[in-house]
Amino acid sequence: MLRSSGSGSGAQGVETCDALVVGSGFGGSVAAYRLAQAGRSTVLLERGQPYPPGSFARNPYEMSRAFWEPKDGLFGLFDVRSFRKLEAIVSSGLGGGSLIYANVLLRKDERWFVHDSPLPGGGYENWPVSRSDLDPHYDAVEAMLTPVPSPYPDLPKAKALREAAQALGLETFHPPLAISFAPPGGEPAPKQVIPEPAYGNLHGLTRLTCRLCGECDIGCNEGAKNTLDHTYLSAAVRAGADLRTLSEAVGILPLAGGGYEVSYVQYGSDLDETGERSRTQRRIRCASLFLAAGTFGTTALLLRNRLNLPALGRALGTRFSGNGDLLTFCMGARAEGPAGGMRLIDGSYGPVITTAMRVPDGLDEGGERRGYYVQEAGFPDFANWLIETTAVGSSVQRAAVVARDLLRYRFGSRYESTISAEIARLVGQGRLGSSALPLLGMGRDTPDGRIVLRDGELDVSWTSATSMAYFRSMRETMRGIAGALHADYHDSPLWWTRRVVTVHPLGGVPMGRDVQEGVVDAHGQAFGHPGLYVVDGAQMPGPVGPNPALTIAALADRTVERVLESGRPPRPSPDVERGEEPAAGPAPEEGRSVRFTEQMKGYLCLGETDPLEGWRRGRVLGHRFMFELTIEAPDIDRFVAGGDHEGTATGVVRCELLGGELPVERGWFNLFVEEADGSRQMRYRLWLRDLAGAPVTLYGYKVVRDDPGLDVWRDTSTLYVTLLSGHVAPGGEGEVAGAGVLRILPQDFARQLTTFRSGGGGAVASMASFGAFFGRSLRDVYLAPSAPRGDRR
């Protein structure tokens, strides 16, 4: 925790605040500052750590710990994702993506705010906001981040892209960069002290101006980048915001009187005696909730909490776009044609990006297809060593020549102890790295990807195929740049399989005109859930085109301005109970026991009350549902003799709509309970809690009835399921939140037969007693002459 704002605390340890912000990227930082500045009690949760100047990884050991994957003990800066057709790199740290972005702040092109633009799989890309809506907010963000064009227009890489563009008939420009190249009013020069602004510096460390080292994308150790921690977040702390790092939101629960309760994991800042970080579950309530955890984080949070947020539309997870990102390389640039000498480009000297060109869109005058930007890319100086080592052949050849000379000196008649020239030849001239120019492309790809949960993990269904015309045009331009530089053109190795790497993932919780088109409205508020806002890249209904940071920040500024104009909603009370737990009754007595493990799989749909219809819709939507339970009759004699034949059920439920894998807190199982019509029911009742800690009951039943035809397998392997809000005790009723059907697959049934065990003595007798009861019950239903027939439910 960087600063406490004095948020209230209730008797049950539940805190309250006016506004809770999840995430500290361009949307979250802007929201936190504007809300705190307006006097709202504001808490910001950031899963990552703070990164003051000098703390970014540089050596191999530090880099090995600089990645984010808490389940494997990693709490670093880079969150690297790999999906079926896409790779992605996002940030985890105080300041979000600003810590590793290339500082470019460009406004979305006015004509690229498209309306009803058809998509290949159906639907439309539609922007319910315009450039004129955002221009005042673009102004506000630029006033805080103070972007300026590079004051070094003659850097070798900038000149190279400029000259190549001229050869292609394209214009270049120097985009605004959120970098401090000089103190206020001073001349640009590296490593000058940057005066502290009026709102202070939350890190409390001196910042220095840009030293042109090309390390923008791996964290600026000088503090020269005007990242969000140095700007908006420092100003937010000064205004009273409470910033909590290593705090990862996991659950969202709407409150009956308005507002939301958020459950989050607080990771320990230090390692414990086992070398692990502690993990504490906490809860906080807010009148307004602002989600800014990024496209992946925000979308996953909402997907895992859909049960508690039933009004979220079917657009959740849709309109994913990589903002058209593509990386290629110009290698071995030469000064004058194929016979010319090496052209010095020196990509590691200067900020990562200094120069850009814009290729018009079909929406522009004189444009065709979908438009895009191409920008030159720098890289850290140490990357030159890595680049040189890739040229194994020349390195080996140089080593052989030097070794030959040293041996000749040693064993020949000539003595020479100074071998500096030979070592210089061994190092080489650095031609490969010095003559290389990476190219970054981005623009209007097709936003037809979908984000889903699969086995509890986030997955992205996206393909470059529907954007192939766009990528083909961009690659032609990039190949032309390589030709103009007399360089060899190389695609990223991933392109061989038509995969791309995006650092600008967008969409997943798109804005729209209504709940059929989007999840949030034009001001970022979720349809059907007042007070819940999305203020990050997840709300984009399509690609921004240029670097999206400025547009994300401007949209967040616009959202908060509307919230502040609407007045202050009442802060929720910390003392309101979340709901009383019903009495569960005494646990079954122990005796000679029988137990077995059962696995069932199927589909479920929220908002449905009929299991068969829920199964049909869930199957179409891909909403898988399953459980793996250990069923036990603790006392087989009581189990067989009792009228309800009750046992216990323990295990887990796996359901993406509930957030993944959930343990069963308590479970009941009833086998062959006789009904008035002579049929029997197998009943399951499981108490669960979703990721927000809200109680949920799964109630299911199998109907064993003698219908026409051979239906024993169907009856005993089909479970009709409803989800009930709250923990509903046996015999009770609750509000139905969803429904579906589960079935036992033949291979799972075969495995189930091998899991039968007995305990408490008399194993053979226990198993025989259970088997006899099971067989007798089936006989009474299917073979008894008086067994009634009826239509199957």
GROMACS .gro file of N, CA and C in nm, residues 355-405:
model
  153
  355THR      N    1   0.985   0.810  -3.544
  355THR     CA    2   0.935   0.849  -3.676
  355THR      C    3   0.827   0.752  -3.719
  356ALA      N    4   0.726   0.803  -3.792
  356ALA     CA    5   0.616   0.719  -3.837
  356ALA      C    6   0.569   0.765  -3.973
  357MET      N    7   0.504   0.673  -4.043
  357MET     CA    8   0.434   0.707  -4.167
  357MET      C    9   0.292   0.651  -4.157
  358ARG      N   10   0.199   0.716  -4.226
  358ARG     CA   11   0.060   0.675  -4.223
  358ARG      C   12   0.016   0.639  -4.365
  359VAL      N   13  -0.034   0.518  -4.382
  359VAL     CA   14  -0.086   0.475  -4.511
  359VAL      C   15  -0.237   0.489  -4.505
  360PRO      N   16  -0.297   0.565  -4.597
  360PRO     CA   17  -0.440   0.598  -4.586
  360PRO      C   18  -0.530   0.476  -4.591
  361ASP      N   19  -0.648   0.494  -4.535
  361ASP     CA   20  -0.752   0.394  -4.530
  361ASP      C   21  -0.848   0.418  -4.647
  362GLY      N   22  -0.929   0.317  -4.679
  362GLY     CA   23  -1.031   0.335  -4.780
  362GLY      C   24  -1.133   0.440  -4.740
  363LEU      N   25  -1.141   0.472  -4.611
  363LEU     CA   26  -1.230   0.577  -4.564
  363LEU      C   27  -1.171   0.716  -4.590
  364ASP      N   28  -1.042   0.722  -4.619
  364ASP     CA   29  -0.974   0.849  -4.644
  364ASP      C   30  -0.974   0.880  -4.793
  365GLU      N   31  -0.946   1.003  -4.826
  365GLU     CA   32  -0.935   1.042  -4.966
  365GLU      C   33  -0.810   0.976  -5.026
  366GLY      N   34  -0.830   0.905  -5.134
  366GLY     CA   35  -0.718   0.844  -5.201
  366GLY      C   36  -0.669   0.716  -5.137
  367GLY      N   37  -0.740   0.667  -5.036
  367GLY     CA   38  -0.695   0.546  -4.967
  367GLY      C   39  -0.764   0.421  -5.021
  368GLU      N   40  -0.705   0.305  -4.989
  368GLU     CA   41  -0.761   0.176  -5.026
  368GLU      C   42  -0.753   0.083  -4.907
  369ARG      N   43  -0.840  -0.016  -4.906
  369ARG     CA   44  -0.842  -0.119  -4.803
  369ARG      C   45  -0.847  -0.055  -4.664
  370ARG      N   46  -0.781  -0.119  -4.567
  370ARG     CA   47  -0.777  -0.068  -4.430
  370ARG      C   48  -0.643  -0.002  -4.405
  371GLY      N   49  -0.644   0.115  -4.343
  371GLY     CA   50  -0.522   0.192  -4.325
  371GLY      C   51  -0.437   0.144  -4.210
  372TYR      N   52  -0.314   0.196  -4.205
  372TYR     CA   53  -0.221   0.153  -4.101
  372TYR      C   54  -0.108   0.255  -4.087
  373TYR      N   55  -0.035   0.239  -3.979
  373TYR     CA   56   0.085   0.317  -3.951
  373TYR      C   57   0.205   0.223  -3.953
  374VAL      N   58   0.318   0.273  -3.997
  374VAL     CA   59   0.446   0.202  -3.987
  374VAL      C   60   0.542   0.293  -3.913
  375GLN      N   61   0.606   0.239  -3.812
  375GLN     CA   62   0.699   0.315  -3.729
  375GLN      C   63   0.830   0.238  -3.716
  376GLU      N   64   0.938   0.313  -3.711
  376GLU     CA   65   1.067   0.246  -3.690
  376GLU      C   66   1.080   0.208  -3.543
  377ALA      N   67   1.149   0.099  -3.517
  377ALA     CA   68   1.159   0.049  -3.380
  377ALA      C   69   1.305   0.042  -3.337
  378GLY      N   70   1.331   0.094  -3.222
  378GLY     CA   71   1.464   0.079  -3.164
  378GLY      C   72   1.469  -0.043  -3.074
  379PHE      N   73   1.583  -0.067  -3.017
  379PHE     CA   74   1.599  -0.181  -2.926
  379PHE      C   75   1.714  -0.150  -2.830
  380PRO      N   76   1.715  -0.214  -2.713
  380PRO     CA   77   1.820  -0.187  -2.615
  380PRO      C   78   1.958  -0.215  -2.672
  381ASP      N   79   2.055  -0.142  -2.624
  381ASP     CA   80   2.190  -0.156  -2.675
  381ASP      C   81   2.244  -0.297  -2.659
  382PHE      N   82   2.207  -0.363  -2.546
  382PHE     CA   83   2.262  -0.497  -2.525
  382PHE      C   84   2.205  -0.597  -2.626
  383ALA      N   85   2.095  -0.560  -2.693
  383ALA     CA   86   2.039  -0.649  -2.794
  383ALA      C   87   2.133  -0.663  -2.913
  384ASN      N   88   2.221  -0.564  -2.934
  384ASN     CA   89   2.318  -0.575  -3.042
  384ASN      C   90   2.405  -0.699  -3.026
  385TRP      N   91   2.440  -0.729  -2.902
  385TRP     CA   92   2.522  -0.850  -2.878
  385TRP      C   93   2.443  -0.975  -2.914
  386LEU      N   94   2.314  -0.976  -2.878
  386LEU     CA   95   2.231  -1.092  -2.911
  386LEU      C   96   2.217  -1.107  -3.062
  387ILE      N   97   2.201  -0.993  -3.131
  387ILE     CA   98   2.187  -0.998  -3.277
  387ILE      C   99   2.313  -1.053  -3.341
  388GLU      N  100   2.428  -1.008  -3.292
  388GLU     CA  101   2.555  -1.053  -3.351
  388GLU      C  102   2.575  -1.203  -3.332
  389THR      N  103   2.532  -1.256  -3.217
  389THR     CA  104   2.553  -1.399  -3.192
  389THR      C  105   2.467  -1.487  -3.282
  390THR      N  106   2.363  -1.428  -3.344
  390THR     CA  107   2.282  -1.508  -3.436
  390THR      C  108   2.358  -1.538  -3.565
  391ALA      N  109   2.457  -1.457  -3.596
  391ALA     CA  110   2.538  -1.482  -3.716
  391ALA      C  111   2.649  -1.580  -3.682
  392VAL      N  112   2.611  -1.705  -3.660
  392VAL     CA  113   2.705  -1.805  -3.611
  392VAL      C  114   2.818  -1.828  -3.711
  393GLY      N  115   2.784  -1.832  -3.840
  393GLY     CA  116   2.886  -1.863  -3.941
  393GLY      C  117   3.000  -1.763  -3.940
  394SER      N  118   2.966  -1.634  -3.943
  394SER     CA  119   3.071  -1.532  -3.946
  394SER      C  120   3.147  -1.529  -3.815
  395SER      N  121   3.080  -1.555  -3.704
  395SER     CA  122   3.149  -1.556  -3.574
  395SER      C  123   3.252  -1.668  -3.568
  396VAL      N  124   3.214  -1.785  -3.616
  396VAL     CA  125   3.307  -1.898  -3.618
  396VAL      C  126   3.425  -1.869  -3.711
  397GLN      N  127   3.393  -1.809  -3.826
  397GLN     CA  128   3.499  -1.778  -3.922
  397GLN      C  129   3.599  -1.679  -3.862
  398ARG      N  130   3.547  -1.575  -3.795
  398ARG     CA  131   3.638  -1.478  -3.732
  398ARG      C  132   3.722  -1.544  -3.624
  399ALA      N  133   3.659  -1.631  -3.544
  399ALA     CA  134   3.733  -1.699  -3.438
  399ALA      C  135   3.844  -1.786  -3.495
  400ALA      N  136   3.816  -1.852  -3.608
  400ALA     CA  137   3.918  -1.938  -3.669
  400ALA      C  138   4.037  -1.857  -3.719
  401VAL      N  139   4.010  -1.741  -3.778
  401VAL     CA  140   4.118  -1.655  -3.827
  401VAL      C  141   4.204  -1.605  -3.712
  402VAL      N  142   4.140  -1.560  -3.603
  402VAL     CA  143   4.216  -1.510  -3.489
  402VAL      C  144   4.297  -1.621  -3.426
  403ALA      N  145   4.237  -1.741  -3.412
  403ALA     CA  146   4.311  -1.853  -3.354
  403ALA      C  147   4.433  -1.888  -3.440
  404ARG      N  148   4.420  -1.883  -3.572
  404ARG     CA  149   4.532  -1.912  -3.661
  404ARG      C  150   4.645  -1.811  -3.640
  405ASP      N  151   4.608  -1.683  -3.630
  405ASP     CA  152   4.711  -1.581  -3.612
  405ASP      C  153   4.782  -1.598  -3.478
   0.00000   0.00000   0.00000
